[in-house]
Amino acid sequence: MADARSLLHAACWTADFDDEGNPTGFWFSDECRRVLGFESGDDFPENSEKSDRFIAPDDLARINNEFRIAATEGGSYDVNYCVRRKDGRRMWVRAAAKFRRDEQGVARSCMGVFVDIDDAVKNQARQQQALEQALERADRANKVKTDFLHRMSHDMRTPLNCILGLLELCERNRDDKALVEENHGKMRTAARHLLSLIDDTLQASKLGEGELALVREPVDFAHLQADVDDIMQLLAAEAGVIMEGRQEEGGIAYRYVLGNELYLRQIFLNIYSNCIKYNRPGGKVITHVTSSELPDGKVLLR
């Protein structure tokens, strides 16, 4: 039995009760002392002392109540709680007890065991924390995907409305070949931008960690500005808003920049969309484009 208890790390203890069923003394085995951090009998409480000193304060009231109910009402006693070791460290144990009663059913003594379950409880807590963190990451990723798709669906309306408007304009002016050809070019620009948005939306793998991988590539700012003008001119005309562009003499001094062309174009389209949306019939949107070199070698576009 001693070998079995050692293998199970089960620490035995006993308690005696008075005529009212109150515990009057406890006895603890050597395994109990070892679990509680006592290598010998030194400084270990005498058998007549109560075991409250070993129970963590926040568990004491609950454990005493569980033990009293089991002793006086005949219920089972099988609980998990924290104990305080000699060195002050807290650890989890599982305790169970069997009561011996007299003919009137009054508890006279009990024999119990408690088992070190500290590693199991802490592993379970770590697993629970890992699950909660994984769920939080999944929720965050889903929110990012939802926000991204909502934003992209909104962004797609601008080039799509441009294409639809240009198609209608071509239908009304079929005989004006120059106008139709010009509109076809603008529709190609809007369609390419729309295709870029769709491709970006379909790359859902970018959203796995809640971040988008931005590409740094050479961008022709003058060409980018022309694309934006092609897409926005018709929308501005339908709203009765005039778009004007003004550049510094000699054009843009530094027309090539490093960035992500798709997102740069979308930033400008969103800005112009708001300028048109919150403008008034007969109003204007005036764009000033200047560029200058900063001391660190970077180029500032304004």
Short mmCIF file of C-alpha atoms in Angstrom, two decimals:
data_model
loop_
_atom_site.label_atom_id
_atom_site.label_comp_id
_atom_site.label_asym_id
_atom_site.label_seq_id
_atom_site.Cartn_x
_atom_site.Cartn_y
_atom_site.Cartn_z
CA MET A 1 0.00 0.00 0.00
CA ALA A 2 2.86 2.34 0.78
CA ASP A 3 4.41 1.63 -2.63
CA ALA A 4 1.04 2.22 -4.33
CA ARG A 5 0.55 5.51 -2.50
CA SER A 6 4.06 6.57 -3.48
CA LEU A 7 3.43 5.78 -7.14
CA LEU A 8 0.14 7.69 -7.07
CA HIS A 9 1.65 10.55 -5.05
CA ALA A 10 -1.31 10.11 -2.72
CA ALA A 11 -0.79 11.58 0.76
CA CYS A 12 -2.87 9.99 3.54
CA TRP A 13 -4.31 11.81 6.53
CA THR A 14 -6.85 11.04 9.27
CA ALA A 15 -9.07 13.12 11.56
CA ASP A 16 -10.98 12.42 14.80
CA PHE A 17 -14.28 14.06 15.78
CA ASP A 18 -15.93 15.01 19.09
CA ASP A 19 -19.52 14.17 20.07
CA GLU A 20 -20.84 17.11 18.05
CA GLY A 21 -19.05 15.95 14.90
CA ASN A 22 -16.33 18.62 15.00
CA PRO A 23 -12.78 17.57 14.06
CA THR A 24 -10.48 17.50 17.09
CA GLY A 25 -7.19 16.50 15.55
CA PHE A 26 -5.43 15.50 12.37
CA TRP A 27 -2.66 13.07 11.55
CA PHE A 28 -0.56 13.47 8.41
CA SER A 29 1.58 10.81 6.73
CA ASP A 30 5.17 11.34 5.59
CA GLU A 31 3.90 11.79 2.02
CA CYS A 32 1.65 14.61 3.25
CA ARG A 33 4.65 16.27 4.80
CA ARG A 34 6.67 15.87 1.60
CA VAL A 35 3.92 17.36 -0.60
CA LEU A 36 3.62 20.27 1.82
CA GLY A 37 7.38 20.91 1.70
CA PHE A 38 8.47 19.37 5.00
CA GLU A 39 11.36 16.94 4.56
CA SER A 40 11.14 15.88 8.19
CA GLY A 41 8.87 16.27 11.16
CA ASP A 42 10.61 19.50 12.15
CA ASP A 43 8.29 22.51 12.20
CA PHE A 44 5.37 20.31 11.19
CA PRO A 45 2.23 20.95 13.28
CA GLU A 46 1.35 18.46 15.96
CA ASN A 47 -1.38 15.97 15.21
CA SER A 48 -3.82 17.84 17.42
CA GLU A 49 -3.52 21.04 15.40
CA LYS A 50 -6.01 21.88 12.66
CA SER A 51 -5.00 21.77 9.02
CA ASP A 52 -6.30 25.27 8.21
CA ARG A 53 -2.79 26.66 8.09
CA PHE A 54 -2.10 24.67 4.92
CA ILE A 55 -5.16 25.81 2.96
CA ALA A 56 -4.87 28.95 0.86
CA PRO A 57 -6.93 31.79 2.44
CA ASP A 58 -9.19 32.25 -0.59
CA ASP A 59 -10.14 28.55 -0.50
CA LEU A 60 -10.38 28.13 3.29
CA ALA A 61 -14.08 29.01 3.80
CA ARG A 62 -15.18 26.84 0.87
CA ILE A 63 -13.15 23.81 1.97
CA ASN A 64 -14.25 24.03 5.60
CA ASN A 65 -17.88 24.26 4.48
CA GLU A 66 -17.50 21.26 2.15
CA PHE A 67 -15.86 19.25 4.93
CA ARG A 68 -18.54 20.20 7.48
CA ILE A 69 -21.39 19.23 5.14
CA ALA A 70 -19.74 15.88 4.35
CA ALA A 71 -19.15 15.16 8.05
CA THR A 72 -22.57 16.19 9.39
CA GLU A 73 -24.91 15.46 6.49
CA GLY A 74 -23.28 12.40 4.99
CA GLY A 75 -22.33 13.92 1.67
CA SER A 76 -19.19 13.06 -0.30
CA TYR A 77 -15.95 14.93 0.21
CA ASP A 78 -13.97 15.24 -3.04
CA VAL A 79 -12.60 18.72 -3.72
CA ASN A 80 -9.80 20.59 -5.49
CA TYR A 81 -8.09 23.46 -3.73
CA CYS A 82 -4.81 25.31 -3.23
CA VAL A 83 -2.47 24.53 -0.37
CA ARG A 84 0.39 26.63 0.95
CA ARG A 85 3.69 24.81 1.22
CA LYS A 86 6.29 25.49 3.84
CA ASP A 87 8.22 27.69 1.39
CA GLY A 88 5.07 29.76 0.72
CA ARG A 89 4.50 28.37 -2.78
CA ARG A 90 0.90 27.62 -3.69
CA MET A 91 0.02 24.33 -5.34
CA TRP A 92 -3.16 22.53 -6.36
CA VAL A 93 -4.26 19.28 -4.71
CA ARG A 94 -7.28 17.02 -4.94
CA ALA A 95 -8.57 15.79 -1.58
CA ALA A 96 -11.10 13.04 -0.77
CA ALA A 97 -12.20 11.45 2.52
CA LYS A 98 -14.26 8.52 3.82
CA PHE A 99 -16.06 8.94 7.19
CA ARG A 100 -16.55 6.32 9.92
CA ARG A 101 -19.82 6.90 11.81
CA ASP A 102 -21.43 5.51 14.94
CA GLU A 103 -24.89 3.95 15.14
CA GLN A 104 -26.50 7.40 15.30
CA GLY A 105 -24.72 8.43 12.08
CA VAL A 106 -22.36 10.85 13.83
CA ALA A 107 -18.90 11.04 12.29
CA ARG A 108 -16.25 9.71 14.68
CA SER A 109 -13.24 9.69 12.39
CA CYS A 110 -12.27 9.83 8.76
CA MET A 111 -9.46 8.71 6.51
CA GLY A 112 -8.53 10.83 3.56
CA VAL A 113 -5.96 11.35 0.83
CA PHE A 114 -4.86 14.27 -1.23
CA VAL A 115 -3.00 14.10 -4.53
CA ASP A 116 -0.67 16.63 -6.14
CA ILE A 117 -2.52 17.85 -9.27
CA ASP A 118 -0.59 21.12 -9.62
CA ASP A 119 0.95 20.31 -13.02
CA ALA A 120 -2.38 19.08 -14.42
CA VAL A 121 -4.27 22.18 -13.27
CA LYS A 122 -1.61 24.55 -14.58
CA ASN A 123 -1.42 22.69 -17.91
CA GLN A 124 -5.18 22.93 -18.21
CA ALA A 125 -5.01 26.66 -17.44
CA ARG A 126 -2.33 27.11 -20.11
CA GLN A 127 -4.39 25.16 -22.62
CA GLN A 128 -7.45 27.25 -21.79
CA GLN A 129 -5.43 30.42 -22.21
CA ALA A 130 -4.05 29.16 -25.54
CA LEU A 131 -7.59 28.36 -26.73
CA GLU A 132 -8.83 31.80 -25.69
CA GLN A 133 -5.91 33.47 -27.47
CA ALA A 134 -6.56 31.39 -30.59
CA LEU A 135 -10.24 32.34 -30.49
CA GLU A 136 -9.32 36.00 -30.03
CA ARG A 137 -6.96 35.83 -33.02
CA ALA A 138 -9.66 34.14 -35.11
CA ASP A 139 -12.21 36.79 -34.12
CA ARG A 140 -9.74 39.54 -34.91
CA ALA A 141 -8.89 37.99 -38.29
CA ASN A 142 -12.59 37.61 -39.13
CA LYS A 143 -13.21 41.24 -38.21
CA VAL A 144 -10.31 42.35 -40.40
CA LYS A 145 -11.66 40.29 -43.30
CA THR A 146 -15.17 41.67 -42.82
CA ASP A 147 -13.90 45.26 -42.64
CA PHE A 148 -11.65 44.71 -45.65
CA LEU A 149 -14.39 43.21 -47.82
CA HIS A 150 -16.82 45.96 -46.79
CA ARG A 151 -14.28 48.62 -47.69
CA MET A 152 -13.36 46.97 -50.97
CA SER A 153 -17.00 46.58 -52.00
CA HIS A 154 -17.38 50.32 -51.41
CA ASP A 155 -14.18 51.10 -53.33
CA MET A 156 -15.29 49.02 -56.32
CA ARG A 157 -18.32 51.21 -56.87
CA THR A 158 -16.24 54.18 -58.06
CA PRO A 159 -14.63 52.55 -61.14
CA LEU A 160 -17.78 50.51 -61.82
CA ASN A 161 -19.97 53.64 -61.81
CA CYS A 162 -17.42 55.30 -64.09
CA ILE A 163 -17.61 52.42 -66.58
CA LEU A 164 -21.41 52.38 -66.52
CA GLY A 165 -21.54 56.15 -67.01
CA LEU A 166 -19.09 56.05 -69.92
CA LEU A 167 -21.02 53.22 -71.56
CA GLU A 168 -24.21 55.25 -71.35
CA LEU A 169 -22.38 58.27 -72.77
CA CYS A 170 -21.10 56.17 -75.68
CA GLU A 171 -24.62 54.86 -76.34
CA ARG A 172 -25.93 58.41 -76.62
CA ASN A 173 -23.06 59.53 -78.89
CA ARG A 174 -22.43 56.56 -81.16
CA ASP A 175 -21.69 58.77 -84.16
CA ASP A 176 -18.98 60.74 -82.34
CA LYS A 177 -16.10 58.33 -82.98
CA ALA A 178 -13.52 60.56 -81.29
CA LEU A 179 -15.59 60.76 -78.10
CA VAL A 180 -16.32 57.03 -78.15
CA GLU A 181 -12.61 56.21 -78.58
CA GLU A 182 -11.68 58.57 -75.75
CA ASN A 183 -14.31 56.99 -73.51
CA HIS A 184 -13.07 53.52 -74.37
CA GLY A 185 -9.64 54.51 -73.12
CA LYS A 186 -11.10 55.84 -69.87
CA MET A 187 -13.15 52.64 -69.45
CA ARG A 188 -10.00 50.56 -69.90
CA THR A 189 -8.34 52.58 -67.16
CA ALA A 190 -11.30 52.13 -64.82
CA ALA A 191 -11.57 48.43 -65.70
CA ARG A 192 -7.87 47.84 -64.95
CA HIS A 193 -8.29 49.50 -61.57
CA LEU A 194 -11.42 47.46 -60.87
CA LEU A 195 -9.56 44.26 -61.82
CA SER A 196 -6.73 45.18 -59.45
CA LEU A 197 -9.25 45.64 -56.64
CA ILE A 198 -10.84 42.26 -57.40
CA ASP A 199 -7.44 40.51 -57.49
CA ASP A 200 -6.54 42.09 -54.17
CA THR A 201 -9.82 41.01 -52.63
CA LEU A 202 -9.39 37.41 -53.80
CA GLN A 203 -5.99 37.14 -52.14
CA ALA A 204 -7.62 36.26 -48.83
CA SER A 205 -4.39 34.73 -47.56
CA LYS A 206 -3.12 38.26 -46.94
CA LEU A 207 -5.73 38.63 -44.25
CA GLY A 208 -4.75 35.54 -42.23
CA GLU A 209 -2.77 37.49 -39.66
CA GLY A 210 -4.87 40.63 -39.87
CA GLU A 211 -2.27 42.46 -41.98
CA LEU A 212 -1.89 43.25 -45.66
CA ALA A 213 1.48 42.78 -47.31
CA LEU A 214 2.24 46.08 -49.03
CA VAL A 215 4.38 45.98 -52.17
CA ARG A 216 7.07 48.60 -52.77
CA GLU A 217 7.40 49.16 -56.49
CA PRO A 218 8.19 52.11 -58.81
CA VAL A 219 5.07 54.15 -59.49
CA ASP A 220 4.74 56.76 -62.24
CA PHE A 221 2.95 59.49 -60.34
CA ALA A 222 2.02 61.42 -63.50
CA HIS A 223 0.46 58.30 -65.01
CA LEU A 224 -1.30 57.58 -61.73
CA GLN A 225 -2.73 61.09 -61.65
CA ALA A 226 -3.99 60.70 -65.24
CA ASP A 227 -5.73 57.43 -64.33
CA VAL A 228 -7.45 59.09 -61.39
CA ASP A 229 -8.55 61.99 -63.59
CA ASP A 230 -10.01 59.59 -66.20
CA ILE A 231 -12.05 57.77 -63.56
CA MET A 232 -13.27 60.84 -61.69
CA GLN A 233 -14.01 63.28 -64.52
CA LEU A 234 -17.32 61.65 -65.51
CA LEU A 235 -18.47 61.23 -61.89
CA ALA A 236 -17.66 64.88 -61.24
CA ALA A 237 -19.56 65.96 -64.39
CA GLU A 238 -22.64 63.95 -63.34
CA ALA A 239 -22.58 65.74 -59.98
CA GLY A 240 -22.15 69.15 -61.66
CA VAL A 241 -18.69 69.60 -60.18
CA ILE A 242 -15.70 70.89 -62.15
CA MET A 243 -12.28 69.31 -61.66
CA GLU A 244 -9.20 71.40 -62.30
CA GLY A 245 -5.57 70.35 -62.07
CA ARG A 246 -2.60 72.66 -61.58
CA GLN A 247 1.03 71.59 -61.60
CA GLU A 248 4.29 73.37 -61.04
CA GLU A 249 6.04 74.64 -64.18
CA GLY A 250 7.89 71.90 -65.98
CA GLY A 251 5.59 69.22 -64.65
CA ILE A 252 6.35 67.03 -61.68
CA ALA A 253 10.06 67.19 -60.88
CA TYR A 254 10.09 63.74 -59.26
CA ARG A 255 7.39 61.76 -61.00
CA TYR A 256 8.55 58.28 -59.92
CA VAL A 257 8.00 57.15 -56.35
CA LEU A 258 8.21 53.84 -54.48
CA GLY A 259 4.90 52.54 -53.20
CA ASN A 260 1.89 50.36 -53.88
CA GLU A 261 0.17 51.67 -57.01
CA LEU A 262 -3.19 50.06 -56.23
CA TYR A 263 -3.49 51.57 -52.77
CA LEU A 264 -2.08 54.96 -53.82
CA ARG A 265 -4.68 55.14 -56.58
CA GLN A 266 -7.42 54.10 -54.17
CA ILE A 267 -6.38 56.76 -51.65
CA PHE A 268 -6.71 59.47 -54.32
CA LEU A 269 -10.02 58.06 -55.57
CA ASN A 270 -11.46 58.08 -52.06
CA ILE A 271 -10.30 61.64 -51.50
CA TYR A 272 -11.79 62.85 -54.79
CA SER A 273 -15.00 60.87 -54.20
CA ASN A 274 -15.52 62.72 -50.93
CA CYS A 275 -14.62 66.05 -52.56
CA ILE A 276 -17.34 65.47 -55.17
CA LYS A 277 -19.87 63.93 -52.79
CA TYR A 278 -19.71 66.82 -50.32
CA ASN A 279 -19.44 69.54 -52.95
CA ARG A 280 -22.28 71.52 -54.54
CA PRO A 281 -23.54 71.82 -58.13
CA GLY A 282 -21.28 74.28 -59.94
CA GLY A 283 -18.52 73.76 -57.39
CA LYS A 284 -14.88 72.95 -58.13
CA VAL A 285 -12.23 70.50 -57.04
CA ILE A 286 -8.83 72.07 -57.66
CA THR A 287 -5.68 69.92 -57.44
CA HIS A 288 -2.25 71.48 -56.92
CA VAL A 289 0.67 69.11 -57.51
CA THR A 290 4.20 70.04 -56.39
CA SER A 291 7.23 67.97 -55.45
CA SER A 292 10.40 68.71 -53.53
CA GLU A 293 13.39 66.77 -52.22
CA LEU A 294 13.83 66.44 -48.48
CA PRO A 295 17.24 66.53 -46.72
CA ASP A 296 17.21 62.75 -46.19
CA GLY A 297 16.85 62.12 -49.91
CA LYS A 298 13.15 61.40 -49.86
CA VAL A 299 10.71 63.18 -52.15
CA LEU A 300 7.71 65.08 -50.81
CA LEU A 301 4.68 65.22 -53.11
CA ARG A 302 2.00 67.76 -52.26
#
